[in-house]
Coordinates of N, CA and C in Angstrom, one line a residue:
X17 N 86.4 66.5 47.4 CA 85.6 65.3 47.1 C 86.5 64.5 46.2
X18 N 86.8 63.3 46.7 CA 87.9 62.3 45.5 C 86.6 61.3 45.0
X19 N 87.2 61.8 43.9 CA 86.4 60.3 42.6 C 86.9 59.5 42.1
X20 N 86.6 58.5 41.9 CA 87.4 57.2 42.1 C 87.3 57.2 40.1
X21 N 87.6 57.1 39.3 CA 88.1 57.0 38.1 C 87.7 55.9 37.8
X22 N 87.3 55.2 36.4 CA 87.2 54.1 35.9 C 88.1 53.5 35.5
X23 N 89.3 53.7 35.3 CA 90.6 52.7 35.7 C 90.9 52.2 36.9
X24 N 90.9 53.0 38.2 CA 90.8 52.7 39.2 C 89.7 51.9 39.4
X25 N 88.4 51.8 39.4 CA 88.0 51.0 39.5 C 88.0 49.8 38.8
X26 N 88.4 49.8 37.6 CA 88.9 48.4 36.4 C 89.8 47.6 37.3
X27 N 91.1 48.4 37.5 CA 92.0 48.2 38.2 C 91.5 47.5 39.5
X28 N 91.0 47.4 40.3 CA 90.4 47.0 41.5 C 89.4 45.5 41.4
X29 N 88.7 45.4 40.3 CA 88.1 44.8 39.8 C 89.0 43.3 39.1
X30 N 90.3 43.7 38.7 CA 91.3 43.1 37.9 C 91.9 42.2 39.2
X31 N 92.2 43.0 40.5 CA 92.6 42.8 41.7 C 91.6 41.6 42.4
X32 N 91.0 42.0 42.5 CA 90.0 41.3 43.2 C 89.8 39.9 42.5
X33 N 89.5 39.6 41.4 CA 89.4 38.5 40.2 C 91.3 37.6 40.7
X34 N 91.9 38.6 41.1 CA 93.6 37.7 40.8 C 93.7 37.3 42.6
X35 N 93.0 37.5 43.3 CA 92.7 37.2 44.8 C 91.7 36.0 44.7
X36 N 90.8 35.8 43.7 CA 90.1 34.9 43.8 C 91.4 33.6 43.1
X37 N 91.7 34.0 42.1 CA 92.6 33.2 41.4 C 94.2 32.6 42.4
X38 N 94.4 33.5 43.1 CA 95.3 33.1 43.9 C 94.7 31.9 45.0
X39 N 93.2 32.4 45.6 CA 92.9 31.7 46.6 C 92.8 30.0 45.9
X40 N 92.4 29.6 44.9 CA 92.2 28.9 44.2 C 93.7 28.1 43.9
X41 N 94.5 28.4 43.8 CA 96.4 27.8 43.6 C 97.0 27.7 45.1
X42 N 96.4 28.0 46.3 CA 96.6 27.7 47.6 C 96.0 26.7 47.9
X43 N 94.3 26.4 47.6 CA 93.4 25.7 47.5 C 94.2 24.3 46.8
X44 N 94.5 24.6 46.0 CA 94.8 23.2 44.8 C 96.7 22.9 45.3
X45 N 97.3 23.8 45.6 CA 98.5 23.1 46.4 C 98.3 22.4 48.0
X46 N 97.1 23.1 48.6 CA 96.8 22.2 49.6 C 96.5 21.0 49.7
X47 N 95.5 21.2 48.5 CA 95.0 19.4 48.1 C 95.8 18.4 47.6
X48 N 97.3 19.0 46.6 CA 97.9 18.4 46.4 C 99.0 17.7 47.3
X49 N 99.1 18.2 48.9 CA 100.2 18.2 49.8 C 99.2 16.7 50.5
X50 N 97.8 17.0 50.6 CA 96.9 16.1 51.3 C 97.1 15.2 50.7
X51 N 97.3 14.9 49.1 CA 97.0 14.0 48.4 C 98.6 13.3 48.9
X52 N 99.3 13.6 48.7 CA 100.9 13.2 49.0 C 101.2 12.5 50.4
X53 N 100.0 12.9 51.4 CA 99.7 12.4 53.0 C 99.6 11.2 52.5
X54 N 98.5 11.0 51.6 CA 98.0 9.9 51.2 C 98.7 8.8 50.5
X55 N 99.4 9.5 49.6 CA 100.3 8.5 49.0 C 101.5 8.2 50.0
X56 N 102.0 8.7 51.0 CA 103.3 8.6 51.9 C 102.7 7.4 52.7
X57 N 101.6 7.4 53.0 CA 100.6 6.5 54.3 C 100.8 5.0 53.2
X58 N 100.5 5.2 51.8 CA 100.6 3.7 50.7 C 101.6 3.6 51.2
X59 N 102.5 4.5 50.5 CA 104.2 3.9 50.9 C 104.6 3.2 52.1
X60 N 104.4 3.8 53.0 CA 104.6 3.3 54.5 C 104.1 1.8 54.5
X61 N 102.9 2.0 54.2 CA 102.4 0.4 54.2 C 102.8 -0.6 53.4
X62 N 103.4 0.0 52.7 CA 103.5 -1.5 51.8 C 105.3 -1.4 51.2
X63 N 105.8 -0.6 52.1 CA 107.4 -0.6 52.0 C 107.8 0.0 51.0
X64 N 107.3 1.0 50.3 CA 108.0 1.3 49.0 C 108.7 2.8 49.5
X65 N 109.6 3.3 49.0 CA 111.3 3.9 49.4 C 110.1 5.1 49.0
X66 N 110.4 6.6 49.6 CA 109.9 8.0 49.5 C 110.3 8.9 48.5
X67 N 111.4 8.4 48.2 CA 112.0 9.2 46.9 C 112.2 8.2 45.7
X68 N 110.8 8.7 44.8 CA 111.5 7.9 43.4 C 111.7 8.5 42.3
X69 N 112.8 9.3 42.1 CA 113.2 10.1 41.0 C 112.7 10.2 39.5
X70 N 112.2 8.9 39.2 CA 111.9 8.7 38.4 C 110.0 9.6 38.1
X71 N 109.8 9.4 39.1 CA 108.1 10.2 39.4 C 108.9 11.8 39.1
X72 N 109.5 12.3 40.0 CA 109.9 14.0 40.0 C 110.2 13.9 38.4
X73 N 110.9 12.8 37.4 CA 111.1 13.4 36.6 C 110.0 13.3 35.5
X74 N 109.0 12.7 35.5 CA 107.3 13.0 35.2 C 107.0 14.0 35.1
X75 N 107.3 14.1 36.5 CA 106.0 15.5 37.3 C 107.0 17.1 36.3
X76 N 108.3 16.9 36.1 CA 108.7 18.0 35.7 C 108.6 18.1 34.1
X77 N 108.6 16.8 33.4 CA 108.8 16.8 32.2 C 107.2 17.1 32.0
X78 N 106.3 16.8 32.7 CA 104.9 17.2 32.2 C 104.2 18.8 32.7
X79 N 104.8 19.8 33.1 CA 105.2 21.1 33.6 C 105.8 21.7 32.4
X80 N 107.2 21.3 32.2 CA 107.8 21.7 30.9 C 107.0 22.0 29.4
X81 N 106.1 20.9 29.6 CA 105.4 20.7 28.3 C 104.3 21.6 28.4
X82 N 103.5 21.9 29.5 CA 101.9 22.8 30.2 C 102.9 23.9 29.2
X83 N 104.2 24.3 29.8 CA 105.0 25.4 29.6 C 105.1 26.2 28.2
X84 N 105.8 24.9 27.8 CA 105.4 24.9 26.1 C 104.6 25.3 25.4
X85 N 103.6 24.5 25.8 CA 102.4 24.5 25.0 C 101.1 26.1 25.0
X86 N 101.4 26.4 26.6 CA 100.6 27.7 27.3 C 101.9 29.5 27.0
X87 N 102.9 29.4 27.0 CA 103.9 30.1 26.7 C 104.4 30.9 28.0
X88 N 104.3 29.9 29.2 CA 104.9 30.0 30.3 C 106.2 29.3 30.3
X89 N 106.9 30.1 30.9 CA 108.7 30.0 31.2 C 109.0 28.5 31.4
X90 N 109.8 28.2 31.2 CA 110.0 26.6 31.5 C 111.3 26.9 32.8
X91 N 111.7 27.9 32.6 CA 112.8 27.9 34.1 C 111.7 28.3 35.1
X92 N 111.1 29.0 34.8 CA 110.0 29.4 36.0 C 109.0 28.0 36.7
X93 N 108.5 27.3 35.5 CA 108.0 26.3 36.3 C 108.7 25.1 36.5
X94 N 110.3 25.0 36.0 CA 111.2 24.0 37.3 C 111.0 24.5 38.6
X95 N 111.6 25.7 38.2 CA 111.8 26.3 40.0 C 110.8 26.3 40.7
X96 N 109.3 26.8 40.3 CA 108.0 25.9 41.3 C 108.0 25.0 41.3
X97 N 108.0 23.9 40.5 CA 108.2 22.3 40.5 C 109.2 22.1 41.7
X98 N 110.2 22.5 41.7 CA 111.1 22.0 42.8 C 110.9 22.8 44.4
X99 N 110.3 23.7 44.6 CA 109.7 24.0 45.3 C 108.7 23.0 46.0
X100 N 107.7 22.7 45.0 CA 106.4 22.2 45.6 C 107.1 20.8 45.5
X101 N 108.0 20.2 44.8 CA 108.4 18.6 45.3 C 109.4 18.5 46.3
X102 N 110.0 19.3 47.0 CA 110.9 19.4 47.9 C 109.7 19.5 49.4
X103 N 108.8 20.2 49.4 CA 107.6 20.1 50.0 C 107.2 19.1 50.6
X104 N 106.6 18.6 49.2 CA 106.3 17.6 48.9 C 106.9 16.2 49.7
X105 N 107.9 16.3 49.7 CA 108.7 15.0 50.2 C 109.3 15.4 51.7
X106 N 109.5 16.2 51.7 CA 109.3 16.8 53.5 C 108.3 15.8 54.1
X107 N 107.0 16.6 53.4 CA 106.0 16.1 54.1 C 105.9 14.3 54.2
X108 N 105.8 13.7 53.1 CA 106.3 12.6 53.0 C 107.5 11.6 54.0
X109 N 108.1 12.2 54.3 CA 109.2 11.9 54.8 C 108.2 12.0 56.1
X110 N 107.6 12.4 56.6 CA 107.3 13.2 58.0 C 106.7 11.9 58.4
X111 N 105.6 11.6 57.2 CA 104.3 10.5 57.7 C 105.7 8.9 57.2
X112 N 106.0 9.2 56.3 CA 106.8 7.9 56.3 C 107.4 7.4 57.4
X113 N 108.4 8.3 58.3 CA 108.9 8.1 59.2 C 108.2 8.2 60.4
X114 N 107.2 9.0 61.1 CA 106.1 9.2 61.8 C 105.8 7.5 62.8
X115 N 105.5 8.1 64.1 CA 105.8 6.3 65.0 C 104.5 5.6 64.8
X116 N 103.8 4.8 64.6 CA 102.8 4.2 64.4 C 101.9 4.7 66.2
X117 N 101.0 4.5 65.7 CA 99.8 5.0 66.5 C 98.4 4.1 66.0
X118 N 97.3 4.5 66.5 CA 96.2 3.7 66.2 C 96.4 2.1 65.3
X119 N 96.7 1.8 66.3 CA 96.5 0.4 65.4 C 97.5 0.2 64.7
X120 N 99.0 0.8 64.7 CA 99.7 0.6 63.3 C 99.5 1.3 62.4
X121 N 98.4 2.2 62.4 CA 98.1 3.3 61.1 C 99.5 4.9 61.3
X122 N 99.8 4.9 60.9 CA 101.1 5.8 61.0 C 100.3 6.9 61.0
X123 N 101.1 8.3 61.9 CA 100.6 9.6 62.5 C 100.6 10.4 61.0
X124 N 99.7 11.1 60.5 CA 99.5 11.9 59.5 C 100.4 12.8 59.7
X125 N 100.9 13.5 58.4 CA 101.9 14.4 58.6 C 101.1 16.0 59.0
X126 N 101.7 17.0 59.2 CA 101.2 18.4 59.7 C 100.4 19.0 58.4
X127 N 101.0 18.4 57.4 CA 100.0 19.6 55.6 C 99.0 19.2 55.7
X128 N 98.2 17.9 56.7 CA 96.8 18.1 55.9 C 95.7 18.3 57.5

């Protein structure tokens, strides 16, 4: 007869909580790839260039600082920052360049 221990089940319990937490950072980078559909479709319309360096260096200097302030790595969250804006502009690129369809409304990219 095996009995399952109350660490083991802590342990399981700890597991399960970091599945919900994960599901939740998949959730919120999907939303953020949709939101980027969104912004690529502005750009498209109204002519403005897909890479503006000046935004990536925002988006990273305000990461840096979450970093700081929470006592998470600051090389760790470049390297997801450059991850999720390399992404990011993939996808962008996709709908930016994408052939017009319905009316002139340009083809959505594949992230959302």
């Amino acid at each position: 007869m095996t009995t399952t221990s109350n660490a083991e089940v802590a342990l399981e319990s700890l597991r399960a909580e970091l599945d919900l937490v994960d599901a939740t950072l998949l959730d919120t980078l999907k939303s953020r790839i949709d939101l980027c559909v969104r912004i690529a479709e502005h750009k498209r319309e109204h002519g403005v260039p897909m890479m503006q360096p000046h935004r990536i260096g925002v988006v990273q200097e305000r990461a840096a600082r979450y970093g700081a302030e929470h006592g998470i790595d600051g090389t760790f969250l470049r390297r997801l920052y450059d991850l999720i804006i390399e992404e990011t502009c993939r996808v962008e690129d996709l709908v930016i360049d994408a052939p017009d369809t319905d009316g002139g409304r340009p083809v959505r990219g594949t992230a959302s």
